[in-house]
Short mmCIF file of C-alpha atoms and ligand atoms in Angstrom, two decimals:
data_model
loop_
_atom_site.label_atom_id
_atom_site.label_comp_id
_atom_site.label_asym_id
_atom_site.label_seq_id
_atom_site.Cartn_x
_atom_site.Cartn_y
_atom_site.Cartn_z
CA MET A 1 -11.24 -14.01 7.26
CA SER A 2 -8.70 -11.41 6.25
CA LYS A 3 -5.44 -12.93 5.06
CA LEU A 4 -2.07 -11.53 6.15
CA THR A 5 0.77 -12.03 3.65
CA ILE A 6 4.37 -11.10 4.44
CA LEU A 7 6.26 -10.37 1.23
CA ASP A 8 9.78 -11.10 2.47
CA HIS A 9 11.58 -11.44 -0.86
CA PRO A 10 15.37 -10.98 -0.32
CA LEU A 11 15.40 -7.75 -2.35
CA ILE A 12 12.57 -6.33 -0.22
CA GLN A 13 14.31 -7.34 3.03
CA HIS A 14 17.57 -5.76 1.85
CA LYS A 15 15.88 -2.49 0.93
CA ILE A 16 13.87 -2.39 4.18
CA ALA A 17 17.09 -2.83 6.14
CA ILE A 18 18.62 0.23 4.46
CA ALA A 19 15.40 2.21 4.99
CA ARG A 20 15.37 1.35 8.71
CA ASN A 21 18.86 2.79 9.23
CA LYS A 22 18.51 6.19 10.90
CA ASN A 23 21.49 7.47 8.89
CA THR A 24 19.70 6.91 5.56
CA GLY A 25 18.84 10.37 4.20
CA SER A 26 15.59 11.49 2.59
CA GLY A 27 16.64 11.04 -1.04
CA LEU A 28 17.65 7.41 -0.62
CA PHE A 29 14.74 6.70 1.75
CA ARG A 30 12.26 8.02 -0.85
CA GLN A 31 13.88 5.90 -3.56
CA LEU A 32 13.69 2.78 -1.36
CA VAL A 33 10.00 3.30 -0.49
CA LYS A 34 9.26 3.64 -4.21
CA GLU A 35 11.24 0.49 -5.09
CA ILE A 36 9.71 -1.58 -2.29
CA GLY A 37 6.23 -0.44 -3.38
CA MET A 38 7.02 -1.66 -6.88
CA LEU A 39 8.35 -5.02 -5.68
CA MET A 40 5.35 -5.54 -3.41
CA VAL A 41 2.76 -4.81 -6.08
CA TYR A 42 4.41 -7.38 -8.33
CA GLU A 43 3.40 -10.02 -5.74
CA VAL A 44 0.11 -8.41 -4.72
CA THR A 45 -1.16 -8.64 -8.32
CA ARG A 46 -0.12 -12.29 -8.75
CA ASP A 47 -3.74 -13.50 -8.86
CA LEU A 48 -5.05 -11.05 -11.49
CA THR A 49 -7.12 -12.80 -14.16
CA LEU A 50 -5.69 -13.28 -17.65
CA GLU A 51 -7.47 -13.88 -20.94
CA ASP A 52 -6.34 -15.22 -24.30
CA VAL A 53 -6.00 -12.61 -27.02
CA GLU A 54 -5.11 -12.93 -30.70
CA ILE A 55 -2.05 -10.92 -31.70
CA GLU A 56 0.26 -10.78 -34.66
CA THR A 57 3.99 -10.79 -34.06
CA PRO A 58 6.37 -9.70 -36.83
CA ILE A 59 6.56 -13.43 -37.63
CA CYS A 60 3.02 -14.86 -37.38
CA LYS A 61 -0.40 -14.75 -35.74
CA THR A 62 -0.54 -16.23 -32.25
CA LYS A 63 -2.48 -16.31 -29.00
CA ALA A 64 -1.10 -14.44 -25.99
CA LYS A 65 -2.34 -13.68 -22.48
CA MET A 66 -3.34 -10.23 -21.28
CA LEU A 67 -5.02 -8.89 -18.15
CA ARG A 68 -8.78 -9.26 -18.21
CA GLY A 69 -11.64 -7.53 -16.57
CA LYS A 70 -11.28 -5.07 -13.75
CA LYS A 71 -8.74 -2.29 -13.90
CA MET A 72 -6.77 -1.05 -10.93
CA ALA A 73 -6.78 2.01 -8.74
CA VAL A 74 -4.01 2.92 -6.32
CA VAL A 75 -4.98 4.99 -3.29
CA PRO A 76 -2.20 6.38 -1.08
CA ILE A 77 -3.04 7.54 2.43
CA LEU A 78 -1.51 11.03 2.55
CA ARG A 79 1.15 11.93 3.02
CA ALA A 80 3.49 8.97 3.36
CA GLY A 81 1.51 6.69 1.01
CA ILE A 82 2.46 8.98 -1.88
CA GLY A 83 5.98 7.58 -1.61
CA MET A 84 4.78 4.17 -2.83
CA VAL A 85 2.69 5.36 -5.80
CA ASP A 86 5.33 6.04 -8.48
CA GLY A 87 6.87 2.59 -8.08
CA ILE A 88 3.46 0.94 -8.46
CA LEU A 89 2.60 3.08 -11.50
CA GLU A 90 5.83 2.03 -13.20
CA LEU A 91 4.45 -1.53 -13.22
CA VAL A 92 0.76 -0.65 -13.70
CA PRO A 93 0.83 2.62 -15.66
CA GLN A 94 -2.87 2.47 -16.58
CA ALA A 95 -4.01 2.50 -12.92
CA LYS A 96 -6.01 5.51 -11.73
CA VAL A 97 -4.85 7.22 -8.54
CA GLY A 98 -7.15 8.35 -5.72
CA HIS A 99 -6.03 10.15 -2.56
CA ILE A 100 -7.19 9.90 1.04
CA GLY A 101 -5.86 12.54 3.41
CA LEU A 102 -5.59 11.36 7.02
CA TYR A 103 -3.25 12.39 9.78
CA ARG A 104 -2.83 10.88 13.19
CA ASP A 105 -3.78 13.29 15.94
CA PRO A 106 -0.56 13.59 17.97
CA VAL A 107 -2.44 13.31 21.29
CA THR A 108 -5.31 10.87 20.69
CA LYS A 109 -3.45 8.94 17.92
CA GLU A 110 -6.83 8.74 16.16
CA PRO A 111 -6.95 9.47 12.40
CA VAL A 112 -8.38 12.81 11.25
CA GLU A 113 -9.70 12.97 7.66
CA TYR A 114 -8.88 16.10 5.62
CA PHE A 115 -9.10 15.03 1.96
CA CYS A 116 -10.70 12.41 -0.28
CA LYS A 117 -10.70 12.28 -4.08
CA LEU A 118 -11.30 8.94 -5.81
CA PRO A 119 -11.83 7.73 -9.38
CA GLN A 120 -15.49 7.74 -10.47
CA ASP A 121 -15.79 4.27 -12.01
CA VAL A 122 -15.23 2.40 -8.76
CA ALA A 123 -17.23 -0.71 -9.64
CA GLN A 124 -14.83 -1.55 -12.46
CA ARG A 125 -11.69 -1.32 -10.37
CA ASP A 126 -9.59 -3.33 -7.93
CA PHE A 127 -8.31 -0.90 -5.28
CA ILE A 128 -4.86 -1.06 -3.73
CA LEU A 129 -4.67 1.09 -0.60
CA VAL A 130 -1.07 2.00 0.25
CA ASP A 131 0.69 3.42 3.28
CA PRO A 132 4.23 2.59 4.42
CA MET A 133 3.19 2.22 8.08
CA LEU A 134 0.49 0.11 9.78
CA ALA A 135 0.88 1.16 13.42
CA THR A 136 -2.30 1.25 15.55
CA GLY A 137 -4.20 0.48 12.33
CA GLY A 138 -6.50 3.45 12.93
CA SER A 139 -5.58 5.24 9.68
CA ALA A 140 -5.81 2.13 7.51
CA SER A 141 -9.10 1.08 9.09
CA ALA A 142 -10.62 4.56 8.61
CA ALA A 143 -9.42 4.66 4.98
CA ILE A 144 -10.95 1.24 4.28
CA THR A 145 -14.26 2.38 5.83
CA LEU A 146 -14.16 5.45 3.60
CA LEU A 147 -13.60 3.31 0.48
CA LYS A 148 -16.37 0.90 1.49
CA ASN A 149 -18.74 3.83 2.04
CA LYS A 150 -18.12 4.78 -1.62
CA ASN A 151 -19.33 1.28 -2.56
CA ILE A 152 -15.85 -0.01 -3.36
CA LYS A 153 -15.79 -3.79 -3.02
CA SER A 154 -12.31 -4.94 -4.02
CA ILE A 155 -9.67 -3.52 -1.65
CA ARG A 156 -6.18 -4.77 -0.74
CA LEU A 157 -4.10 -3.04 1.93
CA VAL A 158 -0.37 -2.83 1.18
CA CYS A 159 2.04 -1.47 3.83
CA LEU A 160 5.81 -1.71 4.18
CA VAL A 161 6.04 -2.17 7.95
CA GLY A 162 3.28 -3.32 10.28
CA CYS A 163 2.94 -4.64 13.80
CA PRO A 164 0.57 -7.09 15.49
CA GLU A 165 -1.58 -4.31 16.98
CA GLY A 166 -2.27 -2.75 13.56
CA VAL A 167 -2.93 -6.06 11.86
CA LYS A 168 -5.38 -7.02 14.63
CA ARG A 169 -7.23 -3.69 14.35
CA VAL A 170 -7.72 -3.99 10.59
CA GLN A 171 -8.63 -7.68 10.78
CA THR A 172 -11.19 -6.95 13.51
CA ASP A 173 -12.73 -3.92 11.77
CA HIS A 174 -12.50 -5.37 8.25
CA PRO A 175 -12.30 -9.16 8.25
CA ASP A 176 -12.90 -9.16 4.48
CA ILE A 177 -9.75 -7.19 3.59
CA ASP A 178 -6.42 -8.87 2.81
CA ILE A 179 -3.26 -7.25 4.18
CA TYR A 180 0.20 -7.34 2.59
CA LEU A 181 3.30 -6.31 4.56
CA ALA A 182 7.01 -6.34 3.76
CA SER A 183 7.74 -6.79 7.46
CA LEU A 184 5.71 -7.64 10.55
CA ASP A 185 7.61 -5.89 13.33
CA GLU A 186 7.53 -6.59 17.06
CA LYS A 187 5.21 -4.03 18.68
CA LEU A 188 4.19 -0.40 19.23
CA ASN A 189 6.04 1.80 21.70
CA GLU A 190 4.34 4.17 24.18
CA ASP A 191 4.12 6.86 21.45
CA CYS A 192 2.44 4.39 19.07
CA TYR A 193 5.54 4.15 16.85
CA ILE A 194 6.43 0.76 15.42
CA VAL A 195 9.40 -1.02 17.06
CA PRO A 196 11.94 -1.42 15.52
CA GLY A 197 10.10 0.28 12.63
CA LEU A 198 11.69 2.98 10.54
CA GLY A 199 10.59 6.11 12.35
CA ASP A 200 8.16 8.65 10.90
CA ALA A 201 7.82 7.58 7.27
CA GLY A 202 6.21 10.82 6.07
CA ASP A 203 8.90 12.98 7.63
CA ARG A 204 11.66 10.79 6.21
CA ILE A 205 10.15 10.74 2.69
CA PHE A 206 9.57 14.48 2.53
CA GLY A 207 12.48 15.66 4.70
CA THR A 208 10.22 17.38 7.24
CA LYS A 209 10.39 17.26 11.00
C1 LIG B 301 1.53 7.85 9.54
C2 LIG B 301 1.54 6.71 8.53
C3 LIG B 301 0.14 6.18 8.59
C4 LIG B 301 -0.21 6.36 10.05
C5 LIG B 301 -0.05 5.05 10.73
O1 LIG B 301 0.96 8.97 8.97
O2 LIG B 301 1.94 7.12 7.25
O3 LIG B 301 -0.77 6.89 7.77
O4 LIG B 301 0.72 7.31 10.59
O5 LIG B 301 -0.45 5.15 12.04
P1 LIG B 301 -1.73 4.39 12.61
O6 LIG B 301 -1.69 3.00 12.04
O7 LIG B 301 -1.51 4.44 14.09
O8 LIG B 301 -2.95 5.15 12.19
P2 LIG B 301 0.89 10.36 9.76
O9 LIG B 301 -0.39 10.48 10.49
O10 LIG B 301 2.15 10.54 10.56
O11 LIG B 301 0.83 11.41 8.60
P3 LIG B 301 1.86 11.74 7.42
O12 LIG B 301 1.77 10.60 6.44
O13 LIG B 301 1.32 13.00 6.89
O14 LIG B 301 3.23 11.88 8.00
N1 LIG B 302 3.62 6.54 11.68
C1 LIG B 302 4.89 6.42 11.24
O1 LIG B 302 5.29 7.11 10.28
N2 LIG B 302 5.71 5.55 11.85
C2 LIG B 302 5.30 4.78 12.89
O2 LIG B 302 6.11 3.99 13.42
C3 LIG B 302 3.97 4.92 13.33
C4 LIG B 302 3.14 5.80 12.71
#
């Protein structure tokens, strides 16, 4: 069964609170999304496997631990997911970056795919799918289906703000996928926006409306 983890570190909560404020402008909002993405991935990668390696310090030879095995890929759901990528790459600079373009049809609220470009060597990689918002869950679920259809096996979904409806949708469609949120909010409103949420993440990151 899919596991839901809420990463409510004090620094993350503090930054989410500033991001939620409607008076926070685009520049600061973008910076916060980047920083929260970085803080989240620090926790999301806690279970990566290490191996002993021989190294030589300026003083002597010794054994040290380094990451073993699979490499990582970060896949933002366009557009808003892009806001989380730079923060993650600061911690995992060797990760490859794929892109999935989906937008939510304003009337049906269903995701519409318009772009997909992924790394080739998918079998060797752990995928982290990122999007600030998990609302109805339609976009995340469609993106996970797309990744699975490319034979990608290791996928974690990382979102800043989610709600019970979105978590339920992903857990129902993809019971094998673990979900990481910085905040599990109360509900969706009649326009399928998260309450209290932080508004339209893409518009706030890119200063569009
Ligand atoms: C937002 C958000 C998610 C999606 C969440 O993107 O970034 O991708 O909506 O909603 P859902 O869980 O109900 O599918 P949007 O479609 O507004 O596109 P944008 O990132 O280009 O702004
Ligand atoms: N997309 C957003 O950007 N925010 C929401 O609250 C829901 C969907």
